[in-house]
C-alpha positions as a printed Julia matrix, in Angstrom:
296×3 Matrix{Float64}:
   0.0    0.0     0.0
   2.86   2.36    0.8
   4.4    1.74   -2.65
   1.08   2.34   -4.35
   0.68   5.62   -2.48
   4.14   6.78   -3.55
   3.4    5.94   -7.18
   0.15   7.89   -7.05
   1.94  10.86   -5.49
   4.65  10.72   -8.17
   2.05  10.59  -10.94
   0.29  13.61   -9.43
   3.55  15.59   -9.28
   4.39  14.74  -12.91
   0.88  15.72  -13.97
   1.22  19.13  -12.31
   4.81  19.85  -13.38
   4.58  18.59  -16.99
   3.02  21.77  -18.52
   5.73  23.93  -16.95
   8.46  21.57  -18.13
   7.11  21.65  -21.68
   7.14  25.44  -21.75
  10.37  26.3   -19.97
  12.58  23.23  -20.48
  11.6   21.2   -23.53
  10.64  24.09  -25.82
  14.03  25.92  -25.64
  15.94  22.66  -26.08
  13.81  21.61  -29.04
  14.28  25.02  -30.64
  18.02  24.42  -30.77
  17.53  21.51  -33.15
  14.33  22.31  -35.04
  13.93  25.97  -35.94
  10.62  26.61  -37.66
   9.33  29.8   -39.2
   6.23  31.18  -37.45
   3.15  31.1   -39.64
   0.07  33.25  -39.65
  -2.7   31.96  -37.48
  -5.36  33.05  -40.0
  -3.68  31.63  -43.11
  -6.29  31.19  -45.9
  -6.85  27.77  -47.4
  -6.41  29.25  -50.9
  -2.82  30.31  -50.14
  -0.04  28.48  -51.99
   3.27  28.39  -50.12
   6.65  28.72  -51.81
  10.22  29.52  -50.74
  12.05  32.67  -51.79
  15.77  33.34  -51.43
  17.05  36.81  -50.57
  19.79  38.48  -52.59
  22.68  40.43  -51.1
  24.33  43.46  -52.68
  27.9   42.47  -51.84
  27.88  38.69  -52.33
  26.64  36.56  -55.2
  24.03  33.87  -54.61
  25.11  30.75  -56.52
  22.88  28.12  -58.15
  24.24  24.91  -59.67
  22.81  24.13  -63.11
  21.94  20.7   -64.41
  23.25  19.53  -67.74
  21.2   20.23  -70.86
  19.12  22.96  -69.21
  17.94  25.07  -72.16
  16.28  27.93  -70.27
  16.29  29.49  -66.83
  13.44  31.46  -65.33
  14.25  33.94  -62.56
  11.17  35.1   -60.69
  11.96  38.19  -58.61
  10.06  40.58  -56.36
  10.77  43.3   -53.82
   9.99  43.1   -50.14
   8.66  46.56  -49.27
   7.62  48.56  -46.24
   3.94  49.54  -45.8
   4.64  53.23  -46.48
   6.07  52.32  -49.9
   2.78  50.75  -50.98
   1.12  53.93  -52.23
  -0.44  54.71  -55.59
   1.85  57.68  -56.26
   4.99  55.91  -55.01
   7.61  54.99  -57.62
   9.65  52.1   -56.26
  12.32  50.46  -58.4
  14.88  47.73  -57.89
  17.5   45.95  -59.97
  19.39  42.66  -59.96
  22.54  41.37  -61.62
  22.97  37.91  -63.07
  25.8   36.02  -64.68
  26.29  32.48  -65.96
  29.68  30.87  -65.38
  31.57  27.95  -66.87
  33.37  25.37  -64.77
  36.64  27.33  -64.9
  34.93  30.55  -63.75
  34.61  32.16  -67.17
  31.6   34.47  -67.48
  29.54  33.18  -70.4
  26.79  35.8   -70.2
  25.73  38.51  -67.76
  23.29  41.37  -67.42
  21.46  43.82  -65.18
  17.7   44.21  -65.15
  15.68  47.04  -63.62
  12.1   46.6   -62.45
   9.29  48.74  -61.11
   7.83  47.26  -57.95
   4.03  47.27  -57.96
   1.57  45.54  -55.66
  -1.48  43.58  -56.73
  -4.98  44.4   -55.47
  -6.26  42.36  -52.51
  -8.22  39.2   -53.17
 -11.69  38.49  -51.73
 -12.04  35.12  -50.02
 -15.07  32.86  -49.8
 -15.45  33.58  -46.07
 -15.77  37.33  -46.7
 -12.22  38.32  -45.75
  -9.78  40.23  -47.95
  -6.15  39.18  -48.18
  -3.16  40.48  -50.14
  -2.5   38.59  -53.34
   1.1   37.94  -52.18
   2.18  38.07  -48.54
   4.59  36.75  -45.91
   4.22  35.33  -42.43
   5.07  38.82  -41.16
   1.93  40.93  -41.82
   3.89  44.2   -41.54
   5.8   43.55  -44.8
   4.53  43.96  -48.36
   5.41  41.72  -51.32
   5.44  43.24  -54.79
   4.23  41.48  -57.92
   6.52  38.9   -59.48
   8.72  39.8   -62.44
   9.99  37.22  -64.93
  13.49  37.05  -66.38
  14.28  34.28  -68.87
  17.9   33.36  -69.58
  18.55  31.33  -72.73
  21.31  28.77  -72.21
  20.9   26.86  -75.47
  23.72  28.79  -77.18
  26.09  28.59  -74.18
  28.57  25.74  -73.89
  29.59  24.47  -70.47
  27.24  26.56  -68.3
  27.36  25.13  -64.76
  26.61  28.02  -62.38
  24.14  30.9   -62.13
  24.98  33.82  -59.84
  22.59  36.54  -58.68
  22.89  39.64  -56.53
  20.89  42.76  -55.75
  22.13  45.67  -57.87
  19.88  48.44  -56.53
  17.55  48.77  -53.54
  15.32  51.79  -52.83
  16.02  51.54  -49.1
  18.35  49.46  -46.94
  15.28  47.81  -45.38
  14.16  46.44  -48.75
  15.16  43.0   -49.99
  15.01  41.31  -53.38
  13.62  37.78  -53.32
  14.15  35.29  -56.15
  12.87  31.89  -57.22
  14.91  30.13  -59.89
  13.62  27.29  -62.05
  15.11  25.37  -64.96
  13.14  24.02  -67.89
  13.08  20.28  -68.51
  11.34  18.22  -71.17
   9.82  14.8   -70.51
   9.41  12.08  -73.11
   5.95  10.96  -74.21
   6.49   7.57  -72.57
   7.29   9.23  -69.26
   4.23  11.46  -69.57
   2.0    8.43  -70.18
   3.25   6.77  -67.0
   3.1    9.93  -64.89
  -0.43  11.2   -65.58
  -2.38   8.3   -63.94
  -0.31   8.66  -60.77
  -0.95  12.36  -60.24
  -3.34  13.55  -57.56
  -6.6   15.2   -58.7
  -5.45  18.49  -57.17
  -2.22  18.36  -59.2
  -4.14  17.59  -62.4
  -6.45  20.54  -61.82
  -3.48  22.85  -61.25
  -1.67  21.68  -64.39
  -4.77  22.04  -66.56
  -5.97  25.28  -65.0
  -5.25  27.37  -68.15
  -7.52  25.12  -70.26
 -11.14  26.0   -70.91
 -12.49  22.48  -70.36
 -12.35  20.5   -67.08
  -9.62  17.84  -66.74
 -11.87  14.92  -67.74
 -12.64  16.6   -71.1
  -9.09  17.59  -72.02
  -7.61  15.56  -74.89
  -4.58  13.32  -74.52
  -2.52  15.62  -76.75
  -3.21  18.59  -74.47
  -2.27  16.5   -71.43
   1.02  15.53  -73.07
   1.78  19.16  -73.87
   1.03  20.18  -70.29
   3.31  17.52  -68.79
   6.14  17.43  -71.31
   7.41  20.86  -70.33
   8.06  21.5   -66.64
   9.98  24.01  -64.57
  12.17  22.41  -61.88
  12.95  24.61  -58.83
  16.63  25.24  -58.1
  18.09  25.92  -54.68
  21.22  27.93  -53.88
  24.51  26.42  -52.84
  25.54  26.44  -49.19
  23.9   26.08  -45.8
  20.64  27.83  -44.98
  21.17  30.55  -42.41
  24.92  30.74  -43.03
  25.34  31.11  -46.8
  21.86  32.32  -47.73
  18.57  33.44  -46.19
  15.09  32.37  -47.2
  11.46  32.92  -46.28
   8.01  31.64  -47.1
   5.97  33.54  -49.68
   2.24  32.93  -50.03
   0.26  33.48  -53.21
  -3.52  33.46  -53.46
  -4.89  31.71  -56.54
  -8.08  33.77  -56.34
  -9.28  36.26  -59.0
  -9.45  39.92  -57.96
 -12.71  41.52  -56.96
 -14.75  43.11  -59.78
 -14.65  46.9   -59.99
 -17.22  48.94  -58.15
 -20.66  49.03  -59.79
 -19.53  46.54  -62.42
 -23.05  45.15  -62.73
 -24.24  48.56  -63.93
 -21.67  48.8   -66.7
 -22.79  48.22  -70.29
 -21.07  45.61  -72.47
 -18.64  46.9   -75.1
 -20.44  48.45  -78.06
 -23.67  49.22  -76.18
 -25.02  52.75  -76.13
 -28.37  53.37  -74.42
 -30.62  55.82  -76.26
 -32.62  58.08  -74.02
 -35.31  60.58  -74.82
 -36.06  63.64  -72.81
 -37.86  62.76  -69.63
 -38.1   58.95  -69.95
 -35.69  56.15  -70.91
 -36.09  54.44  -74.26
 -36.71  50.66  -74.05
 -34.64  50.07  -77.22
 -30.86  49.56  -76.89
 -28.42  49.44  -79.79
 -25.6   46.87  -79.57
 -22.99  46.42  -82.28
 -22.9   42.66  -81.8
 -26.65  41.96  -81.62
 -28.3   45.01  -83.17
 -31.42  46.57  -81.72
 -32.75  44.87  -78.59
 -36.07  45.61  -76.88
 -36.1   45.67  -73.07
 -39.63  46.39  -71.81
 -39.73  48.45  -68.63
 -41.43  47.16  -65.52
 -44.01  49.96  -65.72
 -45.16  51.94  -68.74
């Protein structure tokens, strides 16, 4: 009985002390080994998460290239402060790129300047409005993405891509990039891959098509799967050689303009007489159309 009483007392002590141990002992120790980025508590379900890598002005960010990569796509944007997100604000940024051979020879290089603009907020199904592109930190603003395509087909021995920020409006701004390389699958590989894809992946791949996935022809499916863009990551150790963050993009169309339901279709001109509206409307596409009023 004495042993049973001691076990019950020990279980009671562990039950009372365990929440404090989790908060003040286990959490700091776990954070030393698994560092996670805090996420928004109200993250929309429509948000698609991706990783962006930040460019430095002094050091080049290096990406290793696979053999037979014909084209590179560099997707860049500017991380801005809230006061820079104004209609009259003119915010610009620039980045440098260069492609190197194995011996360090510069095969091609360039500098591109961009105007940073923000997209209008997106309405969600639950009635909320969210930025079209945003971070975990709600105090920062993400500009629209800008595309830069680098043709490698005429370059021999390209093994490395290097990027750096050439111009920043303010020291607090950062240029984020996402680099992908184009690859081409064979028709045999496409035929084996399509049945194994998830329905969500099929819908995303065939989103630009007019018809739903079950009505798309086999030739269109092959064209959608043959060409793909493979994400590339920078060389080095995260946190030491490069910095990264999560970027969220809403795949939701923007809200219609105010009073859009009252706007006439293109080519329509209502004819009005003095004092009362005319029930006849002239449209270029359909000709005269009679719309009887509710009351004469």
